[in-house]
Amino acid sequence: MLARKKGYDGKFFFGTVVTRLTSSCLSLCCRMDSVAKALEEVLTSALPQGCITVGVYEAAKSLNVDPDNVVLCILATDDEDVKDVALQIHFTLIQAFCCENDINILRVNNTRRLAEILEGEGKQSGGEPMDLHCVLVTSPHSTSWKDPALSKVNRFCRESRCMDQWVPIINLPER
């Protein structure tokens, strides 16, 4: 073993491991920030095209009718939502459906920021807040949507699945 060699104190090995882990964590944080920005771009470009479906029940209906048209599923929660058993069951069913139909899924913290990004989509006709726990991004029927931001988000989802993280979690930073 290396530790038994004369003059080896183990500092180089552990220092290298810590340095690699630290740089790996920093690159992951930067990557997640860039994915959060890309997600914001996707949502702001899809919104005027009418390619956003908001709400758990509305999303379930849309997934049932035309799953091939859905390009991204966003499940949004805040800390208090974790204890909502009914919501977690809905999330499990939606996740299973999305996995079965090869739809990329992201879990997003900070529903308040999501509401800001979606502007008017966050309110119902009576001014009451809408259910932002599930947001679907669909592809416009008229064109094949080639959005670099969407490609970045989809690549992040694919890479996360390769690391056995089937539903990656990102934090939408406050503005």
PDB file of N, CA and C in Angstrom, residues 96-153:
ATOM      1  N   ALA A  96     -43.857   8.623 -14.443  1.00  0.00           N
ATOM      2  CA  ALA A  96     -43.918   7.307 -15.083  1.00  0.00           C
ATOM      3  C   ALA A  96     -44.377   7.438 -16.533  1.00  0.00           C
ATOM      4  N   PHE A  97     -45.401   8.247 -16.757  1.00  0.00           N
ATOM      5  CA  PHE A  97     -45.908   8.444 -18.114  1.00  0.00           C
ATOM      6  C   PHE A  97     -44.837   9.086 -18.998  1.00  0.00           C
ATOM      7  N   CYS A  98     -44.160  10.090 -18.476  1.00  0.00           N
ATOM      8  CA  CYS A  98     -43.118  10.767 -19.249  1.00  0.00           C
ATOM      9  C   CYS A  98     -41.958   9.823 -19.573  1.00  0.00           C
ATOM     10  N   CYS A  99     -41.549   9.015 -18.614  1.00  0.00           N
ATOM     11  CA  CYS A  99     -40.477   8.049 -18.864  1.00  0.00           C
ATOM     12  C   CYS A  99     -40.897   7.045 -19.929  1.00  0.00           C
ATOM     13  N   GLU A 100     -42.131   6.590 -19.857  1.00  0.00           N
ATOM     14  CA  GLU A 100     -42.656   5.626 -20.830  1.00  0.00           C
ATOM     15  C   GLU A 100     -42.696   6.214 -22.239  1.00  0.00           C
ATOM     16  N   ASN A 101     -42.904   7.519 -22.339  1.00  0.00           N
ATOM     17  CA  ASN A 101     -43.040   8.177 -23.642  1.00  0.00           C
ATOM     18  C   ASN A 101     -41.818   9.008 -24.036  1.00  0.00           C
ATOM     19  N   ASP A 102     -40.695   8.774 -23.371  1.00  0.00           N
ATOM     20  CA  ASP A 102     -39.431   9.461 -23.679  1.00  0.00           C
ATOM     21  C   ASP A 102     -39.549  10.983 -23.651  1.00  0.00           C
ATOM     22  N   ILE A 103     -40.217  11.489 -22.639  1.00  0.00           N
ATOM     23  CA  ILE A 103     -40.349  12.930 -22.445  1.00  0.00           C
ATOM     24  C   ILE A 103     -39.398  13.331 -21.320  1.00  0.00           C
ATOM     25  N   ASN A 104     -38.545  14.300 -21.577  1.00  0.00           N
ATOM     26  CA  ASN A 104     -37.606  14.764 -20.553  1.00  0.00           C
ATOM     27  C   ASN A 104     -38.353  15.453 -19.422  1.00  0.00           C
ATOM     28  N   ILE A 105     -37.887  15.189 -18.197  1.00  0.00           N
ATOM     29  CA  ILE A 105     -38.518  15.725 -16.992  1.00  0.00           C
ATOM     30  C   ILE A 105     -37.470  16.494 -16.194  1.00  0.00           C
ATOM     31  N   LEU A 106     -37.884  17.627 -15.658  1.00  0.00           N
ATOM     32  CA  LEU A 106     -37.059  18.407 -14.737  1.00  0.00           C
ATOM     33  C   LEU A 106     -37.872  18.701 -13.494  1.00  0.00           C
ATOM     34  N   ARG A 107     -37.233  18.633 -12.367  1.00  0.00           N
ATOM     35  CA  ARG A 107     -37.879  19.072 -11.129  1.00  0.00           C
ATOM     36  C   ARG A 107     -37.284  20.434 -10.790  1.00  0.00           C
ATOM     37  N   VAL A 108     -38.141  21.394 -10.516  1.00  0.00           N
ATOM     38  CA  VAL A 108     -37.705  22.762 -10.291  1.00  0.00           C
ATOM     39  C   VAL A 108     -38.123  23.211  -8.902  1.00  0.00           C
ATOM     40  N   ASN A 109     -37.184  23.783  -8.170  1.00  0.00           N
ATOM     41  CA  ASN A 109     -37.501  24.422  -6.893  1.00  0.00           C
ATOM     42  C   ASN A 109     -37.821  25.883  -7.184  1.00  0.00           C
ATOM     43  N   ASN A 110     -38.682  26.458  -6.396  1.00  0.00           N
ATOM     44  CA  ASN A 110     -39.009  27.875  -6.489  1.00  0.00           C
ATOM     45  C   ASN A 110     -40.159  28.140  -7.470  1.00  0.00           C
ATOM     46  N   THR A 111     -41.361  27.805  -7.049  1.00  0.00           N
ATOM     47  CA  THR A 111     -42.546  28.046  -7.880  1.00  0.00           C
ATOM     48  C   THR A 111     -42.822  29.539  -8.050  1.00  0.00           C
ATOM     49  N   ARG A 112     -42.413  30.350  -7.096  1.00  0.00           N
ATOM     50  CA  ARG A 112     -42.625  31.796  -7.218  1.00  0.00           C
ATOM     51  C   ARG A 112     -41.851  32.349  -8.414  1.00  0.00           C
ATOM     52  N   ARG A 113     -40.623  31.909  -8.583  1.00  0.00           N
ATOM     53  CA  ARG A 113     -39.818  32.349  -9.736  1.00  0.00           C
ATOM     54  C   ARG A 113     -40.415  31.811 -11.036  1.00  0.00           C
ATOM     55  N   LEU A 114     -40.914  30.596 -11.004  1.00  0.00           N
ATOM     56  CA  LEU A 114     -41.558  30.023 -12.188  1.00  0.00           C
ATOM     57  C   LEU A 114     -42.773  30.858 -12.581  1.00  0.00           C
ATOM     58  N   ALA A 115     -43.539  31.308 -11.598  1.00  0.00           N
ATOM     59  CA  ALA A 115     -44.705  32.163 -11.867  1.00  0.00           C
ATOM     60  C   ALA A 115     -44.271  33.486 -12.496  1.00  0.00           C
ATOM     61  N   GLU A 116     -43.155  34.039 -12.033  1.00  0.00           N
ATOM     62  CA  GLU A 116     -42.646  35.283 -12.621  1.00  0.00           C
ATOM     63  C   GLU A 116     -42.267  35.083 -14.080  1.00  0.00           C
ATOM     64  N   ILE A 117     -41.624  33.959 -14.375  1.00  0.00           N
ATOM     65  CA  ILE A 117     -41.209  33.676 -15.750  1.00  0.00           C
ATOM     66  C   ILE A 117     -42.427  33.519 -16.651  1.00  0.00           C
ATOM     67  N   LEU A 118     -43.432  32.834 -16.143  1.00  0.00           N
ATOM     68  CA  LEU A 118     -44.627  32.570 -16.951  1.00  0.00           C
ATOM     69  C   LEU A 118     -45.616  33.729 -16.942  1.00  0.00           C
ATOM     70  N   GLU A 119     -45.302  34.790 -16.256  1.00  0.00           N
ATOM     71  CA  GLU A 119     -46.107  36.014 -16.192  1.00  0.00           C
ATOM     72  C   GLU A 119     -47.591  35.729 -16.056  1.00  0.00           C
ATOM     73  N   GLY A 120     -48.371  36.021 -17.079  1.00  0.00           N
ATOM     74  CA  GLY A 120     -49.825  35.903 -17.029  1.00  0.00           C
ATOM     75  C   GLY A 120     -50.328  34.487 -16.893  1.00  0.00           C
ATOM     76  N   GLU A 121     -49.497  33.498 -17.208  1.00  0.00           N
ATOM     77  CA  GLU A 121     -49.933  32.108 -17.098  1.00  0.00           C
ATOM     78  C   GLU A 121     -50.129  31.700 -15.646  1.00  0.00           C
ATOM     79  N   GLY A 122     -49.567  32.457 -14.730  1.00  0.00           N
ATOM     80  CA  GLY A 122     -49.655  32.114 -13.318  1.00  0.00           C
ATOM     81  C   GLY A 122     -50.973  32.483 -12.664  1.00  0.00           C
ATOM     82  N   LYS A 123     -51.850  33.157 -13.393  1.00  0.00           N
ATOM     83  CA  LYS A 123     -53.139  33.591 -12.834  1.00  0.00           C
ATOM     84  C   LYS A 123     -54.291  33.009 -13.645  1.00  0.00           C
ATOM     85  N   GLN A 124     -55.353  32.628 -12.936  1.00  0.00           N
ATOM     86  CA  GLN A 124     -56.571  32.209 -13.607  1.00  0.00           C
ATOM     87  C   GLN A 124     -57.371  33.452 -13.960  1.00  0.00           C
ATOM     88  N   SER A 125     -58.479  33.262 -14.654  1.00  0.00           N
ATOM     89  CA  SER A 125     -59.278  34.409 -15.103  1.00  0.00           C
ATOM     90  C   SER A 125     -59.773  35.260 -13.935  1.00  0.00           C
ATOM     91  N   GLY A 126     -60.037  34.676 -12.786  1.00  0.00           N
ATOM     92  CA  GLY A 126     -60.511  35.424 -11.626  1.00  0.00           C
ATOM     93  C   GLY A 126     -59.394  36.052 -10.813  1.00  0.00           C
ATOM     94  N   GLY A 127     -58.152  35.973 -11.287  1.00  0.00           N
ATOM     95  CA  GLY A 127     -57.025  36.531 -10.556  1.00  0.00           C
ATOM     96  C   GLY A 127     -56.449  35.571  -9.530  1.00  0.00           C
ATOM     97  N   GLU A 128     -57.053  34.397  -9.412  1.00  0.00           N
ATOM     98  CA  GLU A 128     -56.594  33.386  -8.460  1.00  0.00           C
ATOM     99  C   GLU A 128     -55.333  32.708  -9.010  1.00  0.00           C
ATOM    100  N   PRO A 129     -54.341  32.413  -8.149  1.00  0.00           N
ATOM    101  CA  PRO A 129     -53.120  31.782  -8.655  1.00  0.00           C
ATOM    102  C   PRO A 129     -53.399  30.400  -9.237  1.00  0.00           C
ATOM    103  N   MET A 130     -52.701  30.107 -10.327  1.00  0.00           N
ATOM    104  CA  MET A 130     -52.866  28.835 -11.008  1.00  0.00           C
ATOM    105  C   MET A 130     -51.954  27.771 -10.406  1.00  0.00           C
ATOM    106  N   ASP A 131     -52.262  26.532 -10.677  1.00  0.00           N
ATOM    107  CA  ASP A 131     -51.448  25.408 -10.232  1.00  0.00           C
ATOM    108  C   ASP A 131     -50.208  25.318 -11.120  1.00  0.00           C
ATOM    109  N   LEU A 132     -49.082  25.747 -10.607  1.00  0.00           N
ATOM    110  CA  LEU A 132     -47.836  25.719 -11.375  1.00  0.00           C
ATOM    111  C   LEU A 132     -46.980  24.498 -11.051  1.00  0.00           C
ATOM    112  N   HIS A 133     -47.564  23.504 -10.394  1.00  0.00           N
ATOM    113  CA  HIS A 133     -46.784  22.333 -10.007  1.00  0.00           C
ATOM    114  C   HIS A 133     -46.345  21.496 -11.196  1.00  0.00           C
ATOM    115  N   CYS A 134     -47.073  21.585 -12.298  1.00  0.00           N
ATOM    116  CA  CYS A 134     -46.670  20.865 -13.504  1.00  0.00           C
ATOM    117  C   CYS A 134     -46.821  21.795 -14.698  1.00  0.00           C
ATOM    118  N   VAL A 135     -45.759  21.912 -15.469  1.00  0.00           N
ATOM    119  CA  VAL A 135     -45.765  22.740 -16.673  1.00  0.00           C
ATOM    120  C   VAL A 135     -45.225  21.886 -17.812  1.00  0.00           C
ATOM    121  N   LEU A 136     -45.989  21.825 -18.896  1.00  0.00           N
ATOM    122  CA  LEU A 136     -45.535  21.117 -20.087  1.00  0.00           C
ATOM    123  C   LEU A 136     -45.142  22.128 -21.146  1.00  0.00           C
ATOM    124  N   VAL A 137     -44.060  21.839 -21.826  1.00  0.00           N
ATOM    125  CA  VAL A 137     -43.670  22.620 -22.993  1.00  0.00           C
ATOM    126  C   VAL A 137     -43.937  21.727 -24.195  1.00  0.00           C
ATOM    127  N   THR A 138     -44.744  22.239 -25.114  1.00  0.00           N
ATOM    128  CA  THR A 138     -45.087  21.468 -26.308  1.00  0.00           C
ATOM    129  C   THR A 138     -44.427  22.090 -27.525  1.00  0.00           C
ATOM    130  N   SER A 139     -44.319  21.301 -28.556  1.00  0.00           N
ATOM    131  CA  SER A 139     -43.736  21.767 -29.803  1.00  0.00           C
ATOM    132  C   SER A 139     -44.823  22.394 -30.656  1.00  0.00           C
ATOM    133  N   PRO A 140     -44.546  23.556 -31.263  1.00  0.00           N
ATOM    134  CA  PRO A 140     -45.554  24.147 -32.136  1.00  0.00           C
ATOM    135  C   PRO A 140     -45.803  23.240 -33.340  1.00  0.00           C
ATOM    136  N   HIS A 141     -47.068  23.090 -33.713  1.00  0.00           N
ATOM    137  CA  HIS A 141     -47.424  22.193 -34.819  1.00  0.00           C
ATOM    138  C   HIS A 141     -46.894  22.690 -36.156  1.00  0.00           C
ATOM    139  N   SER A 142     -46.802  23.998 -36.321  1.00  0.00           N
ATOM    140  CA  SER A 142     -46.472  24.558 -37.632  1.00  0.00           C
ATOM    141  C   SER A 142     -45.001  24.396 -38.019  1.00  0.00           C
ATOM    142  N   THR A 143     -44.116  24.348 -37.054  1.00  0.00           N
ATOM    143  CA  THR A 143     -42.690  24.279 -37.374  1.00  0.00           C
ATOM    144  C   THR A 143     -42.009  23.225 -36.519  1.00  0.00           C
ATOM    145  N   SER A 144     -40.874  22.781 -37.007  1.00  0.00           N
ATOM    146  CA  SER A 144     -40.047  21.939 -36.139  1.00  0.00           C
ATOM    147  C   SER A 144     -39.211  22.902 -35.307  1.00  0.00           C
ATOM    148  N   TRP A 145     -39.384  22.846 -34.023  1.00  0.00           N
ATOM    149  CA  TRP A 145     -38.815  23.824 -33.101  1.00  0.00           C
ATOM    150  C   TRP A 145     -37.373  23.466 -32.798  1.00  0.00           C
ATOM    151  N   LYS A 146     -36.446  24.231 -33.309  1.00  0.00           N
ATOM    152  CA  LYS A 146     -35.021  24.027 -33.057  1.00  0.00           C
ATOM    153  C   LYS A 146     -34.524  25.160 -32.170  1.00  0.00           C
ATOM    154  N   ASP A 147     -34.599  24.955 -30.896  1.00  0.00           N
ATOM    155  CA  ASP A 147     -34.221  25.975 -29.927  1.00  0.00           C
ATOM    156  C   ASP A 147     -32.948  25.523 -29.218  1.00  0.00           C
ATOM    157  N   PRO A 148     -31.852  26.297 -29.310  1.00  0.00           N
ATOM    158  CA  PRO A 148     -30.614  25.894 -28.639  1.00  0.00           C
ATOM    159  C   PRO A 148     -30.778  25.757 -27.126  1.00  0.00           C
ATOM    160  N   ALA A 149     -31.622  26.596 -26.530  1.00  0.00           N
ATOM    161  CA  ALA A 149     -31.843  26.503 -25.080  1.00  0.00           C
ATOM    162  C   ALA A 149     -32.540  25.188 -24.740  1.00  0.00           C
ATOM    163  N   LEU A 150     -33.525  24.799 -25.548  1.00  0.00           N
ATOM    164  CA  LEU A 150     -34.208  23.520 -25.327  1.00  0.00           C
ATOM    165  C   LEU A 150     -33.237  22.361 -25.508  1.00  0.00           C
ATOM    166  N   SER A 151     -32.359  22.459 -26.493  1.00  0.00           N
ATOM    167  CA  SER A 151     -31.345  21.414 -26.699  1.00  0.00           C
ATOM    168  C   SER A 151     -30.445  21.283 -25.482  1.00  0.00           C
ATOM    169  N   LYS A 152     -30.088  22.415 -24.880  1.00  0.00           N
ATOM    170  CA  LYS A 152     -29.234  22.403 -23.688  1.00  0.00           C
ATOM    171  C   LYS A 152     -29.955  21.732 -22.514  1.00  0.00           C
ATOM    172  N   VAL A 153     -31.225  22.065 -22.317  1.00  0.00           N
ATOM    173  CA  VAL A 153     -32.011  21.465 -21.234  1.00  0.00           C
ATOM    174  C   VAL A 153     -32.173  19.967 -21.478  1.00  0.00           C
TER     175      VAL A 153
END
